[in-house]
CSV table of C-alpha atoms and ligand atoms in Angstrom, one decimal:
chain,number,residue,atom,x,y,z
A,11,MET,CA,-169.2,-60.9,-24.4
A,12,PRO,CA,-167.4,-62.7,-27.3
A,13,PRO,CA,-163.8,-63.8,-26.8
A,14,LEU,CA,-161.2,-61.1,-26.9
A,15,ARG,CA,-159.1,-60.8,-30.0
A,16,VAL,CA,-155.5,-61.2,-28.8
A,17,GLU,CA,-152.4,-61.3,-31.1
A,18,PHE,CA,-148.8,-61.7,-30.1
A,19,VAL,CA,-146.7,-58.7,-31.0
A,20,GLN,CA,-143.2,-59.1,-29.6
A,21,SER,CA,-141.0,-60.1,-26.7
A,22,ALA,CA,-138.3,-58.0,-25.0
A,23,SER,CA,-136.0,-58.2,-22.0
A,24,ARG,CA,-136.5,-54.5,-21.2
A,25,HIS,CA,-139.7,-52.6,-21.2
A,26,ASP,CA,-138.2,-49.7,-23.1
A,27,GLN,CA,-137.7,-52.1,-26.1
A,28,LEU,CA,-141.4,-52.5,-26.4
A,29,PRO,CA,-143.5,-50.3,-28.6
A,30,SER,CA,-145.6,-47.8,-26.7
A,31,SER,CA,-149.2,-48.5,-25.9
A,32,ARG,CA,-152.2,-46.3,-25.3
A,33,SER,CA,-153.4,-48.5,-22.6
A,34,GLU,CA,-152.0,-51.7,-21.2
A,35,ILE,CA,-152.8,-54.3,-18.6
A,36,THR,CA,-150.4,-57.0,-17.3
A,37,VAL,CA,-150.7,-60.4,-15.8
A,38,VAL,CA,-148.5,-61.8,-13.1
A,39,GLY,CA,-148.5,-65.0,-11.0
A,40,ARG,CA,-146.4,-67.9,-9.9
A,41,SER,CA,-145.6,-70.7,-12.4
A,42,ASN,CA,-148.4,-73.2,-12.7
A,43,VAL,CA,-151.0,-70.8,-11.4
A,44,GLY,CA,-153.0,-71.3,-14.6
A,45,LYS,CA,-151.9,-68.1,-16.5
A,46,SER,CA,-151.5,-69.7,-19.9
A,47,SER,CA,-154.8,-71.6,-19.6
A,48,LEU,CA,-156.6,-68.4,-18.6
A,49,LEU,CA,-155.1,-66.3,-21.4
A,50,ASN,CA,-156.0,-68.9,-23.9
A,51,ALA,CA,-159.6,-69.2,-22.6
A,52,MET,CA,-160.1,-65.4,-22.5
A,53,ALA,CA,-159.2,-65.3,-26.2
A,54,ASN,CA,-160.7,-68.7,-27.0
A,55,ARG,CA,-157.4,-69.7,-28.6
A,56,LYS,CA,-155.8,-73.0,-27.8
A,57,LYS,CA,-152.2,-72.0,-28.2
A,58,LEU,CA,-152.1,-68.2,-27.8
A,59,ALA,CA,-150.2,-68.1,-24.5
A,60,HIS,CA,-148.0,-71.0,-25.7
A,61,VAL,CA,-146.1,-68.2,-27.4
A,62,SER,CA,-144.9,-67.0,-24.0
A,63,ASN,CA,-143.8,-70.5,-23.1
A,64,THR,CA,-141.6,-71.2,-26.1
A,65,PRO,CA,-137.9,-71.5,-25.2
A,66,GLY,CA,-136.3,-68.1,-24.9
A,67,ARG,CA,-139.5,-66.3,-24.1
A,68,THR,CA,-140.4,-67.6,-20.6
A,69,ARG,CA,-138.1,-65.0,-19.0
A,70,LEU,CA,-139.1,-62.1,-21.2
A,71,LEU,CA,-141.9,-59.5,-21.3
A,72,ASN,CA,-144.3,-60.8,-23.9
A,73,LEU,CA,-146.5,-58.1,-25.5
A,74,PHE,CA,-149.9,-58.9,-27.0
A,75,GLU,CA,-152.3,-56.6,-28.7
A,76,VAL,CA,-155.9,-56.8,-27.4
A,77,GLY,CA,-158.7,-56.0,-29.8
A,78,ASP,CA,-161.9,-55.0,-28.1
A,79,PRO,CA,-164.4,-57.2,-29.9
A,80,ARG,CA,-166.5,-54.1,-30.4
A,81,ASP,CA,-163.7,-52.2,-32.2
A,82,LYS,CA,-163.7,-52.6,-36.0
A,83,GLN,CA,-160.1,-51.6,-36.5
A,84,PRO,CA,-157.9,-52.4,-33.5
A,85,GLY,CA,-154.5,-50.7,-33.5
A,86,LEU,CA,-151.5,-51.1,-31.2
A,87,SER,CA,-153.4,-49.0,-28.8
A,88,LYS,CA,-154.6,-51.6,-26.3
A,89,THR,CA,-152.1,-54.2,-25.1
A,90,MET,CA,-151.4,-56.8,-22.5
A,91,VAL,CA,-148.1,-57.9,-21.2
A,92,ASP,CA,-147.6,-61.5,-20.0
A,93,LEU,CA,-144.9,-61.3,-17.3
A,94,PRO,CA,-142.7,-64.4,-16.5
A,95,GLY,CA,-144.0,-66.6,-13.6
A,96,TYR,CA,-142.6,-66.1,-10.2
A,97,GLY,CA,-141.0,-69.6,-10.4
A,98,PHE,CA,-138.0,-67.9,-11.8
A,99,ALA,CA,-137.5,-66.0,-8.6
A,100,LYS,CA,-136.0,-69.3,-7.5
A,101,ALA,CA,-133.3,-69.0,-10.1
A,102,PRO,CA,-129.6,-68.4,-9.0
A,103,GLY,CA,-128.8,-65.0,-7.5
A,104,ASN,CA,-127.6,-63.2,-10.6
A,105,MET,CA,-130.5,-64.3,-12.8
A,106,ARG,CA,-133.0,-63.6,-10.1
A,107,ALA,CA,-131.7,-60.0,-9.7
A,108,GLN,CA,-132.0,-59.5,-13.4
A,109,TRP,CA,-135.5,-60.9,-13.5
A,110,GLN,CA,-136.6,-58.8,-10.6
A,111,ASN,CA,-135.1,-55.7,-12.1
A,112,MET,CA,-136.8,-56.4,-15.4
A,113,ILE,CA,-140.3,-56.8,-13.8
A,114,GLU,CA,-140.0,-54.1,-11.3
A,115,SER,CA,-138.8,-51.5,-13.8
A,116,TYR,CA,-141.6,-52.6,-16.2
A,117,LEU,CA,-144.2,-52.2,-13.4
A,118,LEU,CA,-142.8,-48.9,-12.1
A,119,GLU,CA,-141.9,-47.2,-15.4
A,120,ARG,CA,-144.2,-48.5,-18.2
A,121,GLU,CA,-146.4,-45.7,-19.3
A,122,ASN,CA,-150.2,-46.2,-19.5
A,123,LEU,CA,-150.2,-49.3,-17.4
A,124,MET,CA,-153.9,-49.4,-16.3
A,125,MET,CA,-154.1,-52.6,-14.3
A,126,VAL,CA,-151.9,-55.4,-12.9
A,127,ILE,CA,-153.8,-58.7,-12.7
A,128,VAL,CA,-152.4,-60.8,-9.9
A,129,LEU,CA,-153.3,-64.5,-10.4
A,130,VAL,CA,-153.6,-66.6,-7.2
A,131,ASP,CA,-154.1,-70.3,-7.4
A,132,GLY,CA,-157.6,-71.0,-6.1
A,133,VAL,CA,-156.7,-74.5,-4.9
A,134,VAL,CA,-153.4,-73.6,-3.2
A,135,GLY,CA,-154.4,-70.1,-2.0
A,136,PRO,CA,-152.1,-67.1,-1.8
A,137,THR,CA,-148.5,-68.1,-1.4
A,138,LYS,CA,-145.8,-66.0,0.3
A,139,LEU,CA,-144.7,-64.9,-3.2
A,140,ASP,CA,-148.2,-63.8,-4.0
A,141,THR,CA,-148.6,-61.7,-0.8
A,142,GLN,CA,-145.1,-60.2,-1.3
A,143,MET,CA,-146.2,-59.1,-4.8
A,144,LEU,CA,-149.4,-57.6,-3.4
A,145,ASP,CA,-147.5,-55.8,-0.7
A,146,TRP,CA,-145.1,-54.4,-3.2
A,147,LEU,CA,-147.9,-53.3,-5.6
A,148,ARG,CA,-149.6,-51.6,-2.6
A,149,ALA,CA,-146.4,-49.9,-1.4
A,150,ASN,CA,-145.9,-48.5,-4.9
A,151,GLY,CA,-149.5,-47.4,-5.4
A,152,LEU,CA,-150.0,-49.6,-8.5
A,153,PRO,CA,-153.6,-50.5,-9.5
A,154,HIS,CA,-154.1,-54.2,-9.2
A,155,THR,CA,-156.9,-56.9,-9.1
A,156,VAL,CA,-156.7,-60.4,-7.7
A,157,VAL,CA,-158.0,-63.2,-9.9
A,158,ALA,CA,-158.3,-66.6,-8.3
A,159,THR,CA,-157.9,-69.5,-10.8
A,160,LYS,CA,-159.1,-73.1,-11.0
A,161,HIS,CA,-162.5,-72.5,-9.4
A,162,ASP,CA,-163.7,-75.9,-10.7
A,163,LYS,CA,-161.0,-77.6,-8.8
A,164,VAL,CA,-162.2,-76.4,-5.5
A,165,LYS,CA,-164.9,-78.8,-4.2
A,166,SER,CA,-168.3,-77.1,-4.2
A,167,SER,CA,-168.8,-77.9,-0.5
A,168,LEU,CA,-165.6,-76.0,0.3
A,169,ARG,CA,-166.0,-73.0,-2.0
A,170,ASP,CA,-167.5,-70.5,0.5
A,171,LYS,CA,-164.8,-71.2,3.0
A,172,ARG,CA,-162.1,-71.1,0.3
A,173,LYS,CA,-163.3,-67.8,-1.0
A,174,LYS,CA,-163.1,-66.3,2.4
A,175,GLU,CA,-159.6,-67.7,3.0
A,176,VAL,CA,-158.3,-66.4,-0.3
A,177,ALA,CA,-159.7,-62.9,0.2
A,178,GLU,CA,-158.4,-62.8,3.8
A,179,GLY,CA,-155.0,-64.1,2.7
A,180,CYS,CA,-154.8,-61.2,0.1
A,181,ASP,CA,-156.1,-58.7,2.6
A,182,LEU,CA,-159.2,-58.0,0.5
A,183,GLU,CA,-163.0,-58.2,0.8
A,184,GLN,CA,-164.5,-61.3,-0.8
A,185,GLY,CA,-166.2,-59.3,-3.5
A,186,ASP,CA,-162.9,-57.9,-4.6
A,187,VAL,CA,-161.5,-61.3,-5.7
A,188,ILE,CA,-162.6,-62.5,-9.1
A,189,TRP,CA,-162.9,-66.3,-9.4
A,190,VAL,CA,-162.4,-68.0,-12.7
A,191,SER,CA,-162.1,-71.4,-14.3
A,192,ALA,CA,-160.3,-71.7,-17.6
A,193,GLU,CA,-161.6,-75.2,-17.7
A,194,LYS,CA,-165.3,-74.5,-17.2
A,195,GLY,CA,-165.5,-70.9,-18.3
A,196,THR,CA,-166.6,-69.6,-14.9
A,197,GLY,CA,-166.0,-65.9,-14.5
A,198,LEU,CA,-164.5,-65.4,-17.9
A,199,ASP,CA,-167.2,-63.0,-19.2
A,200,LYS,CA,-166.9,-60.9,-16.1
A,201,LEU,CA,-163.1,-60.8,-16.5
A,202,ARG,CA,-163.3,-60.0,-20.2
A,203,GLY,CA,-165.7,-57.1,-19.4
A,204,LEU,CA,-163.2,-55.8,-16.8
A,205,VAL,CA,-160.3,-56.1,-19.2
A,206,VAL,CA,-162.2,-54.1,-21.8
A,207,SER,CA,-163.1,-51.4,-19.3
A,208,TRP,CA,-159.6,-51.1,-17.9
A,209,LEU,CA,-158.2,-50.8,-21.5
A,210,ASP,CA,-160.9,-48.2,-22.4
A,211,ASN,CA,-159.7,-45.8,-19.7
B,310,GDP,P1,-149.0,-71.4,-16.0
B,310,GDP,O1,-147.7,-72.0,-15.7
B,310,GDP,O2,-149.4,-70.4,-15.0
B,310,GDP,O3,-149.1,-70.9,-17.4
B,310,GDP,O4,-150.2,-72.5,-15.8
B,310,GDP,P2,-150.9,-73.4,-16.9
B,310,GDP,O5,-152.0,-72.7,-17.6
B,310,GDP,O6,-150.0,-74.2,-17.7
B,310,GDP,O7,-151.7,-74.4,-15.9
B,310,GDP,C1,-151.0,-75.2,-14.9
B,310,GDP,C2,-151.8,-76.5,-14.7
B,310,GDP,O8,-153.1,-76.2,-14.1
B,310,GDP,C3,-152.1,-77.2,-16.0
B,310,GDP,O9,-152.1,-78.6,-15.7
B,310,GDP,C4,-153.6,-76.8,-16.3
B,310,GDP,O10,-154.3,-77.8,-17.0
B,310,GDP,C5,-154.2,-76.6,-14.9
B,310,GDP,N1,-155.2,-75.6,-14.9
B,310,GDP,C6,-155.1,-74.3,-15.3
B,310,GDP,N2,-156.3,-73.7,-15.2
B,310,GDP,C7,-157.2,-74.6,-14.8
B,310,GDP,C8,-158.6,-74.6,-14.5
B,310,GDP,O11,-159.3,-73.6,-14.6
B,310,GDP,N3,-159.1,-75.7,-14.0
B,310,GDP,C9,-158.4,-76.9,-13.8
B,310,GDP,N4,-159.0,-77.9,-13.3
B,310,GDP,N5,-157.1,-76.9,-14.1
B,310,GDP,C10,-156.5,-75.8,-14.6
């Protein structure tokens, strides 16, 4: 499958400031998990996710339009929201509460949210913040998929063991975790296909 067409639309501090979408997916993960690299690789654009990392946008909901490469005329019907990295959960109390509120209300109230992609660092494995997020998504009945990043960084001799550990740490079967490498391209076609199918629903 060719790279996805992805274009930045706008940022907002509240989900109700974003234009509505016919179908949307969102991506969450702790800072440094490889989110920007993955989004860039999915779209084959070097600086796409850079938009989300420009000053002032790192703590906002960043909306992108996703064109299915098979569509001739993409509209604002299929979208993706890049959520701020969990690193900000370490921010001082007040800011942390605001951040949490922004993300939680987005996840709970955004209409037509088809899938929450939870990125887990394949080298580090699921952290406490990752499992808290998964528990919260499960408790709220939100559809989610775990994607493990940096596949190339895990030594090949350790990969089977690591795949088992990551799945167990996320309380999932091994086949339920999608492994990707933004660096080597591993798993990107599979993930692109899934993104397209989630957005087609
Ligand atoms: P973000 O904070 O989640 O957006 O993470 P970045 O995309 O900026 O990546 C964090 C670090 O991990 C950077 O140094 C990347 O070069 C590195 N990284 C991200 N994805 C991969 C990957 O697939 N393979 C390898 N080897 N490094 C990666």
